PDB file of C-alpha atoms in Angstrom:
ATOM      1  CA  GLY A   1     130.664 114.254  74.659  1.00 82.00           C
ATOM      2  CA  ASN A   2     127.721 115.979  76.504  1.00 86.00           C
ATOM      3  CA  SER A   3     127.366 119.556  76.085  1.00 89.00           C
ATOM      4  CA  VAL A   4     124.631 122.484  76.337  1.00 93.00           C
ATOM      5  CA  THR A   5     123.843 125.370  74.191  1.00 93.00           C
ATOM      6  CA  GLN A   6     121.556 128.406  75.124  1.00 92.00           C
ATOM      7  CA  MET A   7     120.854 131.321  72.845  1.00 87.00           C
ATOM      8  CA  GLU A   8     123.450 134.138  73.804  1.00 84.00           C
ATOM      9  CA  GLY A   9     121.952 137.243  75.537  1.00 85.00           C
ATOM     10  CA  PRO A  10     121.336 139.670  76.783  1.00 93.00           C
ATOM     11  CA  VAL A  11     117.573 139.924  76.010  1.00 95.00           C
ATOM     12  CA  THR A  12     115.730 142.632  77.005  1.00 97.00           C
ATOM     13  CA  LEU A  13     111.589 142.547  77.162  1.00 97.00           C
ATOM     14  CA  SER A  14     108.889 144.528  78.294  1.00 97.00           C
ATOM     15  CA  GLU A  15     106.854 143.388  81.252  1.00 97.00           C
ATOM     16  CA  GLU A  16     104.494 141.037  80.064  1.00 96.00           C
ATOM     17  CA  ALA A  17     106.078 139.950  76.816  1.00 97.00           C
ATOM     18  CA  PHE A  18     106.206 136.826  75.924  1.00 98.00           C
ATOM     19  CA  LEU A  19     109.749 135.082  76.688  1.00 97.00           C
ATOM     20  CA  THR A  20     111.596 132.297  74.845  1.00 97.00           C
ATOM     21  CA  ILE A  21     115.388 131.306  75.553  1.00 97.00           C
ATOM     22  CA  ASN A  22     116.462 128.401  73.539  1.00 97.00           C
ATOM     23  CA  CYS A  23     118.459 125.705  74.714  1.00 97.00           C
ATOM     24  CA  THR A  24     119.783 122.306  72.809  1.00 97.00           C
ATOM     25  CA  TYR A  25     121.686 119.549  73.850  1.00 96.00           C
ATOM     26  CA  THR A  26     124.055 116.943  72.906  1.00 94.00           C
ATOM     27  CA  ALA A  27     124.282 113.949  75.177  1.00 91.00           C
ATOM     28  CA  THR A  28     125.109 110.095  75.067  1.00 84.00           C
ATOM     29  CA  GLY A  29     122.266 108.178  76.800  1.00 82.00           C
ATOM     30  CA  TYR A  30     119.410 109.940  78.475  1.00 84.00           C
ATOM     31  CA  PRO A  31     120.332 112.860  80.428  1.00 91.00           C
ATOM     32  CA  SER A  32     117.797 114.788  82.569  1.00 92.00           C
ATOM     33  CA  LEU A  33     117.675 118.609  81.881  1.00 94.00           C
ATOM     34  CA  PHE A  34     117.313 121.499  83.936  1.00 94.00           C
ATOM     35  CA  TRP A  35     116.807 125.231  83.905  1.00 96.00           C
ATOM     36  CA  TYR A  36     118.524 127.359  86.947  1.00 94.00           C
ATOM     37  CA  VAL A  37     118.160 131.122  87.594  1.00 94.00           C
ATOM     38  CA  GLN A  38     120.673 133.206  89.245  1.00 90.00           C
ATOM     39  CA  TYR A  39     119.918 136.532  90.486  1.00 89.00           C
ATOM     40  CA  PRO A  40     122.321 139.285  91.156  1.00 82.00           C
ATOM     41  CA  GLY A  41     124.964 138.409  93.641  1.00 76.00           C
ATOM     42  CA  GLU A  42     123.267 135.017  94.007  1.00 80.00           C
ATOM     43  CA  GLY A  43     123.814 131.094  93.568  1.00 81.00           C
ATOM     44  CA  LEU A  44     122.045 129.003  91.537  1.00 86.00           C
ATOM     45  CA  GLN A  45     118.431 128.143  92.001  1.00 88.00           C
ATOM     46  CA  LEU A  46     116.603 125.363  90.225  1.00 90.00           C
ATOM     47  CA  LEU A  47     113.699 126.949  88.361  1.00 95.00           C
ATOM     48  CA  LEU A  48     112.434 123.463  86.582  1.00 95.00           C
ATOM     49  CA  LYS A  49     113.476 120.078  85.346  1.00 93.00           C
ATOM     50  CA  ALA A  50     112.547 117.333  83.324  1.00 94.00           C
ATOM     51  CA  THR A  51     114.058 113.569  83.669  1.00 90.00           C
ATOM     52  CA  LYS A  52     112.749 112.048  80.521  1.00 91.00           C
ATOM     53  CA  ALA A  53     111.424 112.571  76.828  1.00 93.00           C
ATOM     54  CA  ASP A  54     108.324 114.636  76.399  1.00 95.00           C
ATOM     55  CA  ASP A  55     108.466 115.473  80.245  1.00 95.00           C
ATOM     56  CA  LYS A  56     107.390 119.229  80.600  1.00 97.00           C
ATOM     57  CA  GLY A  57     108.847 121.145  83.546  1.00 96.00           C
ATOM     58  CA  SER A  58     106.816 124.075  85.150  1.00 97.00           C
ATOM     59  CA  ASN A  59     107.475 126.492  87.810  1.00 96.00           C
ATOM     60  CA  LYS A  60     106.512 129.986  88.534  1.00 95.00           C
ATOM     61  CA  GLY A  61     104.833 130.311  85.342  1.00 97.00           C
ATOM     62  CA  PHE A  62     107.793 129.108  83.493  1.00 98.00           C
ATOM     63  CA  GLU A  63     107.619 125.997  81.072  1.00 98.00           C
ATOM     64  CA  ALA A  64     109.991 123.845  79.381  1.00 98.00           C
ATOM     65  CA  THR A  65     109.734 120.319  77.483  1.00 98.00           C
ATOM     66  CA  TYR A  66     112.032 117.719  77.103  1.00 97.00           C
ATOM     67  CA  ARG A  67     112.307 117.197  72.984  1.00 96.00           C
ATOM     68  CA  LYS A  68     114.459 114.078  72.278  1.00 94.00           C
ATOM     69  CA  GLU A  69     113.777 114.420  68.706  1.00 94.00           C
ATOM     70  CA  THR A  70     115.066 117.988  68.233  1.00 95.00           C
ATOM     71  CA  THR A  71     117.493 117.626  71.604  1.00 96.00           C
ATOM     72  CA  SER A  72     115.930 120.760  72.824  1.00 97.00           C
ATOM     73  CA  PHE A  73     114.457 122.089  76.259  1.00 98.00           C
ATOM     74  CA  HIS A  74     113.561 125.788  75.289  1.00 98.00           C
ATOM     75  CA  LEU A  75     112.275 127.763  78.507  1.00 98.00           C
ATOM     76  CA  GLU A  76     109.347 129.861  77.884  1.00 98.00           C
ATOM     77  CA  LYS A  77     107.119 132.222  79.669  1.00 98.00           C
ATOM     78  CA  GLY A  78     104.143 134.119  78.582  1.00 97.00           C
ATOM     79  CA  SER A  79     104.211 137.311  80.551  1.00 96.00           C
ATOM     80  CA  VAL A  80     107.524 138.296  81.984  1.00 97.00           C
ATOM     81  CA  GLN A  81     107.658 140.410  85.305  1.00 97.00           C
ATOM     82  CA  VAL A  82     110.387 142.759  86.190  1.00 96.00           C
ATOM     83  CA  SER A  83     111.229 140.403  89.329  1.00 95.00           C
ATOM     84  CA  ASP A  84     112.268 137.944  86.391  1.00 97.00           C
ATOM     85  CA  SER A  85     115.308 139.804  85.568  1.00 96.00           C
ATOM     86  CA  ALA A  86     118.291 137.304  86.062  1.00 95.00           C
ATOM     87  CA  VAL A  87     120.442 134.981  84.335  1.00 93.00           C
ATOM     88  CA  TYR A  88     119.027 131.602  83.119  1.00 96.00           C
ATOM     89  CA  PHE A  89     121.048 128.425  82.619  1.00 94.00           C
ATOM     90  CA  CYS A  90     120.240 125.418  80.865  1.00 96.00           C
ATOM     91  CA  ALA A  91     121.765 122.370  82.373  1.00 93.00           C
ATOM     92  CA  LEU A  92     121.725 118.766  81.550  1.00 92.00           C
ATOM     93  CA  SER A  93     122.965 115.693  84.210  1.00 88.00           C
ATOM     94  CA  ASP A  94     124.055 112.447  82.801  1.00 81.00           C
ATOM     95  CA  LEU A  95     124.178 108.960  84.491  1.00 70.00           C
ATOM     96  CA  GLY A  96     127.101 110.082  86.404  1.00 64.00           C
ATOM     97  CA  ASN A  97     125.096 112.862  87.749  1.00 70.00           C
ATOM     98  CA  GLN A  98     128.011 115.348  86.271  1.00 78.00           C
ATOM     99  CA  PHE A  99     126.319 118.660  85.321  1.00 85.00           C
ATOM    100  CA  TYR A 100     126.881 120.404  82.374  1.00 88.00           C
ATOM    101  CA  PHE A 101     126.004 124.117  81.797  1.00 90.00           C
ATOM    102  CA  GLY A 102     125.162 126.310  79.158  1.00 91.00           C
ATOM    103  CA  THR A 103     126.806 129.656  78.756  1.00 89.00           C
ATOM    104  CA  GLY A 104     123.940 131.369  80.609  1.00 91.00           C
ATOM    105  CA  THR A 105     121.201 133.973  79.057  1.00 94.00           C
ATOM    106  CA  SER A 106     120.966 137.435  80.643  1.00 93.00           C
ATOM    107  CA  LEU A 107     117.258 138.787  80.828  1.00 96.00           C
ATOM    108  CA  THR A 108     116.119 142.242  81.684  1.00 96.00           C
ATOM    109  CA  VAL A 109     112.423 142.891  81.666  1.00 97.00           C
ATOM    110  CA  ILE A 110     111.686 146.844  81.735  1.00 97.00           C
ATOM    111  CA  PRO A 111     108.452 148.155  83.343  1.00 95.00           C
TER     112      PRO A 111
ATOM    113  CA  GLY B   1     113.897 120.053 101.903  1.00 68.00           C
ATOM    114  CA  ALA B   2     117.371 120.133 100.635  1.00 81.00           C
ATOM    115  CA  VAL B   3     119.369 122.992 101.823  1.00 87.00           C
ATOM    116  CA  VAL B   4     123.287 123.859 100.929  1.00 92.00           C
ATOM    117  CA  SER B   5     124.833 126.577 102.741  1.00 94.00           C
ATOM    118  CA  GLN B   6     128.470 128.020 102.030  1.00 95.00           C
ATOM    119  CA  HIS B   7     130.532 130.491 104.307  1.00 96.00           C
ATOM    120  CA  PRO B   8     131.540 132.945 103.874  1.00 96.00           C
ATOM    121  CA  SER B   9     129.351 134.605 101.407  1.00 93.00           C
ATOM    122  CA  ARG B  10     131.886 136.907 100.159  1.00 95.00           C
ATOM    123  CA  VAL B  11     135.631 137.179 101.483  1.00 97.00           C
ATOM    124  CA  ILE B  12     138.530 139.576 100.568  1.00 97.00           C
ATOM    125  CA  CYS B  13     142.118 138.788 101.046  1.00 96.00           C
ATOM    126  CA  LYS B  14     145.718 139.906 100.351  1.00 96.00           C
ATOM    127  CA  SER B  15     147.577 138.245  97.568  1.00 97.00           C
ATOM    128  CA  GLY B  16     149.683 135.223  99.239  1.00 96.00           C
ATOM    129  CA  THR B  17     147.083 134.414 101.857  1.00 97.00           C
ATOM    130  CA  SER B  18     145.193 131.320 101.863  1.00 97.00           C
ATOM    131  CA  VAL B  19     141.431 131.195 101.878  1.00 97.00           C
ATOM    132  CA  LYS B  20     139.088 128.547 103.119  1.00 97.00           C
ATOM    133  CA  ILE B  21     135.555 128.262 101.760  1.00 97.00           C
ATOM    134  CA  GLU B  22     133.175 125.902 103.563  1.00 97.00           C
ATOM    135  CA  CYS B  23     130.105 123.999 101.832  1.00 96.00           C
ATOM    136  CA  ARG B  24     127.337 122.206 104.169  1.00 95.00           C
ATOM    137  CA  SER B  25     124.771 120.063 103.218  1.00 93.00           C
ATOM    138  CA  LEU B  26     122.248 121.327 106.209  1.00 93.00           C
ATOM    139  CA  ASP B  27     119.615 118.398 106.076  1.00 90.00           C
ATOM    140  CA  PHE B  28     120.700 115.693 104.299  1.00 90.00           C
ATOM    141  CA  GLN B  29     123.828 113.412 103.875  1.00 89.00           C
ATOM    142  CA  ALA B  30     125.933 114.147 100.921  1.00 89.00           C
ATOM    143  CA  THR B  31     128.639 111.505  99.635  1.00 85.00           C
ATOM    144  CA  THR B  32     129.454 113.546  96.801  1.00 90.00           C
ATOM    145  CA  MET B  33     129.791 117.667  96.497  1.00 93.00           C
ATOM    146  CA  PHE B  34     130.852 119.520  93.463  1.00 93.00           C
ATOM    147  CA  TRP B  35     132.980 122.632  93.357  1.00 95.00           C
ATOM    148  CA  TYR B  36     132.224 125.190  90.854  1.00 94.00           C
ATOM    149  CA  ARG B  37     133.858 128.473  89.351  1.00 94.00           C
ATOM    150  CA  GLN B  38     132.062 131.015  87.632  1.00 89.00           C
ATOM    151  CA  PHE B  39     133.897 134.040  85.836  1.00 81.00           C
ATOM    152  CA  PRO B  40     132.015 137.046  85.169  1.00 75.00           C
ATOM    153  CA  LYS B  41     129.487 136.662  82.366  1.00 70.00           C
ATOM    154  CA  LYS B  42     130.487 133.282  81.934  1.00 73.00           C
ATOM    155  CA  SER B  43     128.903 129.810  82.684  1.00 80.00           C
ATOM    156  CA  LEU B  44     129.976 127.600  85.777  1.00 85.00           C
ATOM    157  CA  MET B  45     133.017 125.184  85.410  1.00 88.00           C
ATOM    158  CA  LEU B  46     133.210 122.221  87.469  1.00 90.00           C
ATOM    159  CA  MET B  47     136.895 122.384  89.287  1.00 94.00           C
ATOM    160  CA  ALA B  48     136.457 119.066  91.033  1.00 94.00           C
ATOM    161  CA  THR B  49     134.369 116.300  92.522  1.00 92.00           C
ATOM    162  CA  SER B  50     134.857 115.864  96.367  1.00 90.00           C
ATOM    163  CA  ASN B  51     134.083 112.157  97.549  1.00 87.00           C
ATOM    164  CA  GLU B  52     133.565 111.782 101.494  1.00 85.00           C
ATOM    165  CA  GLY B  53     136.564 109.955 103.035  1.00 84.00           C
ATOM    166  CA  SER B  54     138.547 109.923  99.730  1.00 86.00           C
ATOM    167  CA  LYS B  55     140.557 111.926  97.444  1.00 89.00           C
ATOM    168  CA  ALA B  56     138.930 114.703  95.342  1.00 92.00           C
ATOM    169  CA  THR B  57     138.895 114.114  91.671  1.00 92.00           C
ATOM    170  CA  TYR B  58     140.055 117.189  89.639  1.00 95.00           C
ATOM    171  CA  GLU B  59     138.973 118.594  86.124  1.00 92.00           C
ATOM    172  CA  GLN B  60     141.802 118.840  83.515  1.00 91.00           C
ATOM    173  CA  GLY B  61     143.590 122.260  84.100  1.00 92.00           C
ATOM    174  CA  VAL B  62     142.504 122.686  87.515  1.00 94.00           C
ATOM    175  CA  GLU B  63     145.746 122.791  90.011  1.00 94.00           C
ATOM    176  CA  LYS B  64     145.173 120.277  92.674  1.00 93.00           C
ATOM    177  CA  ASP B  65     147.909 121.969  94.835  1.00 94.00           C
ATOM    178  CA  LYS B  66     146.500 125.279  95.081  1.00 96.00           C
ATOM    179  CA  PHE B  67     142.966 124.544  95.240  1.00 97.00           C
ATOM    180  CA  LEU B  68     142.628 121.749  98.222  1.00 96.00           C
ATOM    181  CA  ILE B  69     139.542 119.874  98.681  1.00 94.00           C
ATOM    182  CA  ASN B  70     138.668 118.255 102.169  1.00 92.00           C
ATOM    183  CA  HIS B  71     135.393 116.080 102.584  1.00 90.00           C
ATOM    184  CA  ALA B  72     135.977 115.123 106.182  1.00 83.00           C
ATOM    185  CA  SER B  73     132.335 114.091 106.571  1.00 90.00           C
ATOM    186  CA  LEU B  74     128.748 113.869 104.897  1.00 90.00           C
ATOM    187  CA  THR B  75     128.001 117.392 105.334  1.00 93.00           C
ATOM    188  CA  LEU B  76     130.958 119.152 104.718  1.00 94.00           C
ATOM    189  CA  SER B  77     133.480 120.117 101.976  1.00 95.00           C
ATOM    190  CA  THR B  78     135.975 122.720 102.238  1.00 96.00           C
ATOM    191  CA  LEU B  79     137.839 124.477  99.441  1.00 97.00           C
ATOM    192  CA  THR B  80     141.013 125.894 100.381  1.00 97.00           C
ATOM    193  CA  VAL B  81     142.412 128.399  98.050  1.00 97.00           C
ATOM    194  CA  THR B  82     146.356 128.544  98.683  1.00 97.00           C
ATOM    195  CA  SER B  83     148.640 131.406  98.216  1.00 96.00           C
ATOM    196  CA  ALA B  84     145.884 133.180  96.489  1.00 96.00           C
ATOM    197  CA  HIS B  85     146.177 135.689  93.713  1.00 96.00           C
ATOM    198  CA  PRO B  86     144.128 138.354  92.152  1.00 95.00           C
ATOM    199  CA  GLU B  87     143.612 135.867  88.960  1.00 94.00           C
ATOM    200  CA  ASP B  88     141.680 133.669  91.677  1.00 95.00           C
ATOM    201  CA  SER B  89     139.395 136.065  92.365  1.00 95.00           C
ATOM    202  CA  SER B  90     135.943 134.483  91.183  1.00 94.00           C
ATOM    203  CA  PHE B  91     132.528 133.073  92.087  1.00 92.00           C
ATOM    204  CA  TYR B  92     132.960 129.696  94.145  1.00 95.00           C
ATOM    205  CA  ILE B  93     129.731 127.459  94.053  1.00 93.00           C
ATOM    206  CA  CYS B  94     129.446 124.265  95.393  1.00 94.00           C
ATOM    207  CA  SER B  95     127.139 121.445  94.999  1.00 92.00           C
ATOM    208  CA  ALA B  96     125.714 118.545  96.965  1.00 92.00           C
ATOM    209  CA  ARG B  97     124.417 115.177  95.768  1.00 87.00           C
ATOM    210  CA  LYS B  98     121.244 113.948  97.263  1.00 81.00           C
ATOM    211  CA  THR B  99     119.870 110.638  96.393  1.00 72.00           C
ATOM    212  CA  SER B 100     116.403 110.104  96.672  1.00 67.00           C
ATOM    213  CA  GLY B 101     115.203 106.516  95.720  1.00 60.00           C
ATOM    214  CA  THR B 102     117.026 105.529  92.181  1.00 57.00           C
ATOM    215  CA  TYR B 103     117.487 109.293  91.614  1.00 62.00           C
ATOM    216  CA  ASN B 104     120.142 111.736  92.246  1.00 68.00           C
ATOM    217  CA  GLU B 105     119.689 115.572  92.277  1.00 77.00           C
ATOM    218  CA  GLN B 106     122.356 118.425  92.889  1.00 82.00           C
ATOM    219  CA  PHE B 107     121.302 121.277  94.957  1.00 87.00           C
ATOM    220  CA  PHE B 108     123.581 124.119  94.879  1.00 89.00           C
ATOM    221  CA  GLY B 109     124.831 126.458  97.398  1.00 91.00           C
ATOM    222  CA  PRO B 110     124.729 130.387  97.233  1.00 90.00           C
ATOM    223  CA  GLY B 111     128.380 130.735  96.363  1.00 91.00           C
ATOM    224  CA  THR B 112     131.140 132.535  97.736  1.00 94.00           C
ATOM    225  CA  ARG B 113     132.664 135.676  96.082  1.00 93.00           C
ATOM    226  CA  LEU B 114     136.256 135.812  96.707  1.00 96.00           C
ATOM    227  CA  THR B 115     138.203 138.692  95.848  1.00 96.00           C
ATOM    228  CA  VAL B 116     142.045 138.711  96.038  1.00 96.00           C
ATOM    229  CA  LEU B 117     143.957 142.268  96.482  1.00 96.00           C
TER     230      LEU B 117
END
């Protein structure tokens, strides 16, 4: 079956630190992979996506590369800001377009 | 663009009453919408898939008589929590599927915070 595993938080970083949030997946077929961000009290916003192997999704300084050989889609940012504090969800979408979410990783960036 | 709205954004109700939550795709037609529930500090749990003009498909363990879903038009799906109880308090998020060429993408609403007293 399909599933997503992401590193548990919470993660606390100082401003300008490097961020990595690990995400691995299990899927039949060739899923699309996503990172969503949820700010306090709000819904999910698409951060970036990749639809096939070796694709790199990027947005707002965040990047993630679809690695089929390691079934991973790790989220990275070179220099985090306080405004990046949020919960990050890794997700996959199968051919039926059903979404499978990871458990979310809470990130707090301190000045 | 592809915007999905939810109304209300938050609602407080008494135990035993029913609450209706609306999910609208504002600038595209969505034959399929999805309803999720999010528990505090937990991931999203898919509750049901709502198809325009037909009955919703519920995930295992979700009571269809308690969580009534109606997808009456290509831009509107509603979730009604019937005879709500405190354990139904949660954050409910909908998403709508937009087909662009051969690719389907889901767009999420901002969520509705339900508190049952």
